[in-house]
Coordinates of C-alpha atoms in Angstrom, one line a residue:
M1 CA 9.9 -4.7 32.5
Q2 CA 13.2 -5.1 31.9
M3 CA 12.7 -6.2 28.5
K4 CA 10.6 -3.2 27.8
K5 CA 13.5 -0.8 29.1
H6 CA 15.8 -2.6 26.8
N7 CA 13.4 -2.2 23.7
D8 CA 13.1 1.6 24.9
T9 CA 16.7 1.9 24.7
A10 CA 17.3 0.3 21.7
L11 CA 14.5 2.2 19.9
A12 CA 16.2 5.5 21.2
F13 CA 19.7 4.8 20.1
F14 CA 18.2 3.6 16.5
I15 CA 16.3 6.6 16.1
T16 CA 19.3 9.1 17.3
G17 CA 21.4 7.1 14.9
I18 CA 19.1 8.0 12.0
I19 CA 19.2 11.6 12.9
F20 CA 23.0 11.6 13.3
C21 CA 23.4 10.0 9.7
L22 CA 20.9 12.5 8.2
T23 CA 22.8 15.3 9.8
Y24 CA 26.4 14.0 9.0
F25 CA 25.6 13.1 5.5
S26 CA 23.4 16.3 4.8
A27 CA 24.1 16.6 1.4
E28 CA 23.1 13.0 0.5
A29 CA 19.7 13.1 2.6
K30 CA 19.2 16.7 1.0
S31 CA 19.4 14.8 -2.4
G32 CA 17.4 12.0 -1.6
A33 CA 14.7 14.2 0.0
E34 CA 14.6 16.3 -2.9
N35 CA 14.0 13.5 -5.3
A36 CA 11.3 12.2 -3.0
I37 CA 9.7 15.8 -3.0
K38 CA 9.4 15.9 -7.0
L39 CA 7.8 12.2 -7.0
C40 CA 5.4 13.6 -4.6
A41 CA 4.7 16.6 -6.6
G42 CA 4.7 15.0 -9.8
V43 CA 3.3 11.7 -9.2
I44 CA 1.8 11.3 -5.8
V45 CA -0.4 14.7 -5.2
P46 CA -1.8 14.8 -8.9
S47 CA -2.7 11.2 -8.9
L48 CA -3.9 10.3 -5.7
L49 CA -5.3 13.6 -4.1
P50 CA -8.2 14.1 -6.9
I51 CA -9.2 10.5 -6.5
L52 CA -8.9 10.5 -2.8
L53 CA -11.3 13.6 -2.2
L54 CA -13.8 12.6 -4.6
T55 CA -13.8 9.0 -3.3
N56 CA -14.5 10.2 0.1
L57 CA -17.2 12.5 -1.2
M58 CA -18.7 9.6 -2.9
L59 CA -18.5 7.5 0.7
L60 CA -19.9 10.5 2.8
S61 CA -22.7 11.6 0.5
R62 CA -25.7 9.9 -0.9
A63 CA -23.9 8.9 -4.0
S64 CA -22.5 5.6 -2.4
S65 CA -26.1 4.2 -2.3
F66 CA -26.2 3.5 -5.9
F67 CA -23.2 1.5 -6.1
E68 CA -24.3 -0.4 -2.9
R69 CA -27.4 -1.1 -4.6
A70 CA -25.9 -2.2 -8.0
L71 CA -23.0 -4.4 -6.4
G72 CA -24.4 -5.2 -3.2
G73 CA -25.7 -8.2 -4.2
F74 CA -22.6 -9.4 -6.0
F75 CA -20.9 -8.6 -2.8
R76 CA -23.1 -10.8 -0.6
R77 CA -22.9 -14.2 -2.7
V78 CA -19.2 -13.8 -3.9
F79 CA -17.5 -12.4 -1.3
R80 CA -20.0 -12.7 1.4
L81 CA -19.4 -9.2 2.7
P82 CA -22.0 -6.7 3.7
E83 CA -23.3 -3.8 1.4
S84 CA -21.4 -1.5 3.2
A85 CA -18.0 -2.9 2.0
V86 CA -19.0 -1.9 -1.6
T87 CA -17.6 1.5 -1.7
P88 CA -14.4 0.9 0.2
V89 CA -13.3 -1.9 -1.8
F90 CA -14.6 -0.7 -5.3
F91 CA -13.0 2.8 -4.8
G92 CA -10.3 1.6 -2.9
L93 CA -8.8 -0.8 -5.4
I94 CA -9.5 2.1 -8.3
G95 CA -8.1 4.9 -6.0
G96 CA -4.7 4.0 -5.1
Y97 CA -2.8 3.6 -1.7
P98 CA -4.1 4.2 0.8
T99 CA -7.5 4.9 -0.4
G100 CA -8.9 1.5 0.5
A101 CA -7.8 1.8 4.1
V102 CA -9.0 5.5 4.7
L103 CA -12.4 4.5 3.1
T104 CA -12.6 1.2 5.3
L105 CA -11.7 3.2 8.6
G106 CA -14.6 5.7 7.6
Q107 CA -17.0 2.8 7.5
Y108 CA -15.7 1.5 10.7
R109 CA -16.0 4.9 12.4
A110 CA -19.7 5.3 11.2
G111 CA -20.4 1.7 13.0
V112 CA -21.5 0.4 9.6
I113 CA -18.9 -2.4 9.8
D114 CA -17.2 -4.1 12.6
S115 CA -13.6 -5.1 13.3
K116 CA -14.0 -8.7 12.0
T117 CA -15.5 -7.2 8.6
A118 CA -12.8 -4.6 8.7
A119 CA -9.9 -7.0 9.1
R120 CA -11.3 -9.1 6.0
I121 CA -11.8 -6.1 3.8
M122 CA -8.1 -5.0 4.6
R123 CA -6.8 -8.3 3.6
F124 CA -7.4 -7.5 -0.1
N125 CA -7.8 -3.8 -0.1
L126 CA -4.6 -2.3 -1.1
C127 CA -3.9 -1.1 -4.6
G128 CA -1.8 1.4 -6.6
G129 CA -4.9 2.3 -8.4
V130 CA -5.6 3.3 -12.0
A131 CA -4.0 6.8 -11.9
F132 CA -0.5 5.6 -10.4
I133 CA -0.3 2.3 -12.0
I134 CA -1.8 3.0 -15.3
S135 CA -0.6 6.5 -15.7
S136 CA 2.5 7.2 -13.9
V137 CA 3.9 3.6 -14.0
G138 CA 2.8 2.8 -17.4
S139 CA 4.4 6.2 -18.6
F140 CA 7.5 5.2 -16.8
Y141 CA 7.6 2.1 -19.0
G142 CA 6.5 3.7 -22.2
S143 CA 3.1 2.2 -22.7
A144 CA -0.1 2.7 -21.0
K145 CA -1.0 -1.1 -22.1
I146 CA 1.8 -2.1 -19.7
G147 CA 0.4 -0.1 -17.1
A148 CA -3.2 -1.3 -17.8
T149 CA -1.7 -4.9 -17.7
L150 CA -0.1 -4.4 -14.4
Y151 CA -3.2 -2.8 -12.9
I152 CA -5.4 -5.9 -13.9
I153 CA -3.0 -8.2 -12.7
N154 CA -3.1 -6.6 -9.0
I155 CA -7.1 -6.3 -9.3
L156 CA -7.0 -10.1 -10.0
S157 CA -4.5 -10.8 -7.1
S158 CA -6.9 -8.8 -4.8
L159 CA -9.9 -10.9 -5.9
I160 CA -8.5 -14.3 -5.6
I161 CA -7.7 -13.3 -2.2
A162 CA -11.3 -12.0 -1.3
V163 CA -12.6 -15.4 -2.6
I164 CA -10.3 -17.5 -1.1
G165 CA -11.2 -15.7 2.4
T166 CA -14.8 -16.7 2.1
A167 CA -13.7 -20.4 2.6
F168 CA -12.2 -19.8 6.0
E169 CA -14.5 -17.1 7.4
R170 CA -18.2 -17.1 8.7
D171 CA -20.4 -15.1 6.4
T172 CA -21.0 -11.5 7.3
S173 CA -22.9 -10.1 4.6
G174 CA -26.0 -9.9 6.7
A175 CA -23.9 -7.6 9.4
N176 CA -25.0 -4.6 7.5
S177 CA -26.2 -1.4 8.5
K178 CA -26.7 2.2 6.5
R179 CA -24.6 5.2 7.2
T180 CA -26.2 8.7 7.7
P181 CA -25.3 10.5 4.4
L182 CA -24.3 14.1 4.8
P183 CA -25.5 17.1 2.9
L184 CA -23.2 17.6 -0.2
S185 CA -21.5 20.5 1.0
S186 CA -20.5 19.0 4.3
A187 CA -19.5 15.9 2.8
L188 CA -17.3 18.0 0.3
T189 CA -15.5 20.0 3.4
D190 CA -15.0 16.5 5.3
A191 CA -13.8 14.9 2.3
A192 CA -11.3 17.6 1.4
E193 CA -10.0 17.6 5.0
I194 CA -9.6 13.6 5.3
S195 CA -8.0 13.4 1.7
S196 CA -5.4 16.3 2.4
K197 CA -4.3 15.1 5.8
S198 CA -4.0 11.6 4.0
V199 CA -2.1 12.6 1.3
I200 CA 0.2 15.1 3.3
L201 CA 1.0 11.9 5.6
M202 CA 1.9 9.5 2.8
S203 CA 4.3 12.5 1.2
A204 CA 6.0 13.0 4.4
Y205 CA 6.6 9.2 4.8
I206 CA 8.1 9.3 1.2
I207 CA 10.3 12.2 1.7
L208 CA 11.7 10.9 5.2
F209 CA 12.5 7.6 3.5
G210 CA 13.9 9.2 0.7
A211 CA 16.3 11.0 2.8
V212 CA 17.2 7.7 4.7
T213 CA 18.0 6.0 1.4
G214 CA 19.8 8.6 0.0
V215 CA 22.0 8.1 3.0
A216 CA 21.9 4.4 3.2
K217 CA 22.3 3.8 -0.4
L218 CA 20.1 0.5 -0.3
P219 CA 21.1 -2.2 -2.8
Q220 CA 18.4 -1.6 -5.6
F221 CA 16.5 -4.7 -4.9
L222 CA 15.5 -3.4 -1.4
T223 CA 14.2 0.0 -2.4
P224 CA 10.7 -1.2 -3.9
I225 CA 10.5 -3.2 -0.7
I226 CA 11.1 0.1 1.7
E227 CA 9.3 2.7 -0.7
I228 CA 7.3 1.6 -3.4
T229 CA 7.2 4.9 -5.6
N230 CA 11.3 5.5 -5.4
G231 CA 11.6 1.8 -5.9
I232 CA 10.1 1.9 -9.5
F233 CA 11.0 5.3 -10.6
T234 CA 14.5 5.2 -9.7
S235 CA 15.2 1.6 -11.1
V236 CA 17.9 1.5 -13.6
P237 CA 17.0 -0.7 -15.8
P238 CA 13.5 -0.8 -15.2
L239 CA 12.1 -3.8 -13.0
P240 CA 11.3 -6.8 -15.0
L241 CA 7.3 -6.7 -15.4
P242 CA 6.8 -9.9 -12.7
Y243 CA 8.6 -8.2 -10.2
C244 CA 7.1 -4.8 -10.5
A245 CA 3.7 -6.5 -10.2
F246 CA 5.1 -8.3 -6.9
F247 CA 6.4 -4.7 -5.5
L248 CA 3.2 -3.0 -6.8
S249 CA 0.8 -5.6 -4.9
F250 CA 2.8 -5.8 -1.7
G251 CA 2.8 -2.0 -1.2
G252 CA 6.1 -1.3 0.6
L253 CA 6.9 -0.9 4.0
C254 CA 6.4 3.0 3.5
I255 CA 2.9 2.5 2.8
H256 CA 2.3 -0.1 5.4
L257 CA 3.6 2.5 8.1
Q258 CA 1.2 5.1 6.5
I259 CA -1.9 2.8 7.4
L260 CA -0.6 1.3 10.4
G261 CA -2.3 3.6 12.8
M262 CA -5.6 3.0 10.8
L263 CA -5.2 -0.8 11.2
G264 CA -4.8 -0.3 14.8
E265 CA -8.0 1.7 15.0
M266 CA -10.0 -0.9 13.4
G267 CA -8.5 -3.4 15.6
V268 CA -6.9 -5.3 12.5
K269 CA -3.7 -7.2 13.2
Y270 CA -0.7 -6.0 11.1
S271 CA 0.9 -9.2 11.2
E272 CA -2.2 -10.7 9.4
F273 CA -2.1 -7.9 7.1
F274 CA 1.5 -8.4 6.4
I275 CA 1.0 -12.0 5.3
F276 CA -1.9 -11.3 3.0
R277 CA -0.1 -8.5 1.4
L278 CA 3.0 -11.0 0.9
L279 CA 0.5 -13.6 -0.5
G280 CA -0.9 -11.2 -2.6
A281 CA 2.6 -10.0 -4.2
V282 CA 3.3 -13.7 -5.0
I283 CA -0.1 -14.2 -6.7
S284 CA 0.8 -11.1 -8.9
F285 CA 4.2 -12.2 -9.3
A286 CA 2.9 -15.6 -10.6
L287 CA 0.1 -14.0 -12.7
C288 CA 2.5 -11.8 -14.7
K289 CA 4.9 -14.4 -15.1
I290 CA 2.0 -16.5 -16.9
Y291 CA 1.2 -13.3 -19.0
T292 CA 4.7 -13.1 -20.2
L293 CA 4.9 -16.6 -21.0
V294 CA 1.4 -16.5 -22.8
F295 CA 2.2 -12.8 -24.5
P296 CA 6.2 -13.1 -25.0
Q297 CA 6.1 -10.2 -27.2
S298 CA 5.0 -8.0 -24.3
A299 CA 8.2 -9.0 -22.5
T300 CA 10.4 -7.4 -25.1
V301 CA 10.4 -4.0 -23.4
F302 CA 12.1 -5.8 -20.7
A303 CA 14.7 -7.5 -22.7
D304 CA 17.6 -5.4 -21.1
S305 CA 16.2 -6.1 -17.6
A306 CA 16.2 -9.9 -18.1
V307 CA 19.8 -9.6 -19.0
Q308 CA 20.8 -7.1 -16.5
L309 CA 18.5 -7.6 -13.4
P310 CA 18.9 -4.7 -10.9
Y311 CA 19.5 -7.2 -8.1
Q312 CA 23.0 -6.1 -6.7
F313 CA 23.8 -7.7 -3.3
T314 CA 27.3 -5.9 -3.3
E315 CA 27.1 -2.3 -3.0
V316 CA 29.5 0.0 -1.1
N317 CA 26.9 0.6 1.6
S318 CA 24.7 -2.8 1.5
A319 CA 25.4 -3.4 5.0
L320 CA 23.9 -0.1 6.2
G321 CA 21.2 -0.6 3.9
I322 CA 20.2 -3.9 5.5
I323 CA 20.6 -2.2 8.9
T324 CA 18.3 0.3 7.7
M325 CA 15.7 -1.9 6.7
L326 CA 15.8 -4.4 10.0
G327 CA 15.7 -0.8 11.9
C328 CA 12.4 0.2 10.0
A329 CA 11.0 -3.6 10.6
A330 CA 11.8 -2.9 14.4
I331 CA 10.1 0.5 14.6
V332 CA 6.7 -1.4 12.8
L333 CA 7.1 -4.2 15.3
D334 CA 7.2 -1.9 18.3
I335 CA 4.7 0.1 17.3
E336 CA 2.4 -3.0 16.8
N337 CA 3.2 -4.4 20.5
R338 CA 2.4 -1.1 22.0
K339 CA -0.8 0.0 20.0
I340 CA -2.3 -2.9 18.3
K341 CA -4.2 -5.7 19.2
L342 CA -2.2 -9.0 18.5

């Protein structure tokens, strides 16, 4: 009980300190928030909302049956997962953060997958998606080919984790039930509501982290760990390709916070999710490193980055940035301890 009181006090002081900093350094916080809003309006909303709406429509309507029939056998034999995992995984890896978690939660709420299956799916069902990685990140680096390469590497990393998981888990491919599809009009309405809430939640986190990092002046190497969108698009010079692949696969703590409640509802341990995200990031880094060695001409875009790595450990407010990161971790662990099954 005494420890709980200390934790409550520390959390209260931490949040109060953040509020004070955002108020006292209001100009910096406003600038950071404005940049985050521009990213949301220019990248997140146009790239994610249409895809998320359509994938939810696919899940809720009869259209999902086609993909379950077409890919169900592959999922049973290779991943040892039921047909009901097809739609969340297939469109989760295409749609982008946090599509995979949203669709997996939808199947869990419908009762067609259990907590164990949801945990297995969420080990690897996180990806920046086609629109974000190929279009947005690729455009940032000046080449759709680079974006496609990063996307393929992230997909391969996820599939490797999915296959590895079959060696340590029981076969759940038989634990399959069918959800009752909704009429198209009802499915469209529900899909629009679910998708809009998800995008608003994602944007709110990005804006909050934008305001905090605007004040904290995080070392550049920390920014993608905290918030992936700002971390990539504000990096000068651009991140080297293997590091970009690493951060895209990890997703950033901002993405993790967005789906934390979903993980808790499905009974998925955040600690397990975090470990597999880190494993996926390492695999992506290794795959991308191999790619740049095999195709060295593709790495010329990053020649300046190779000389001037954007990892500066000595900035004016580095200490405040590190404290902010630790504070975010403390909030995550506090929420986990209170609401998520360990």
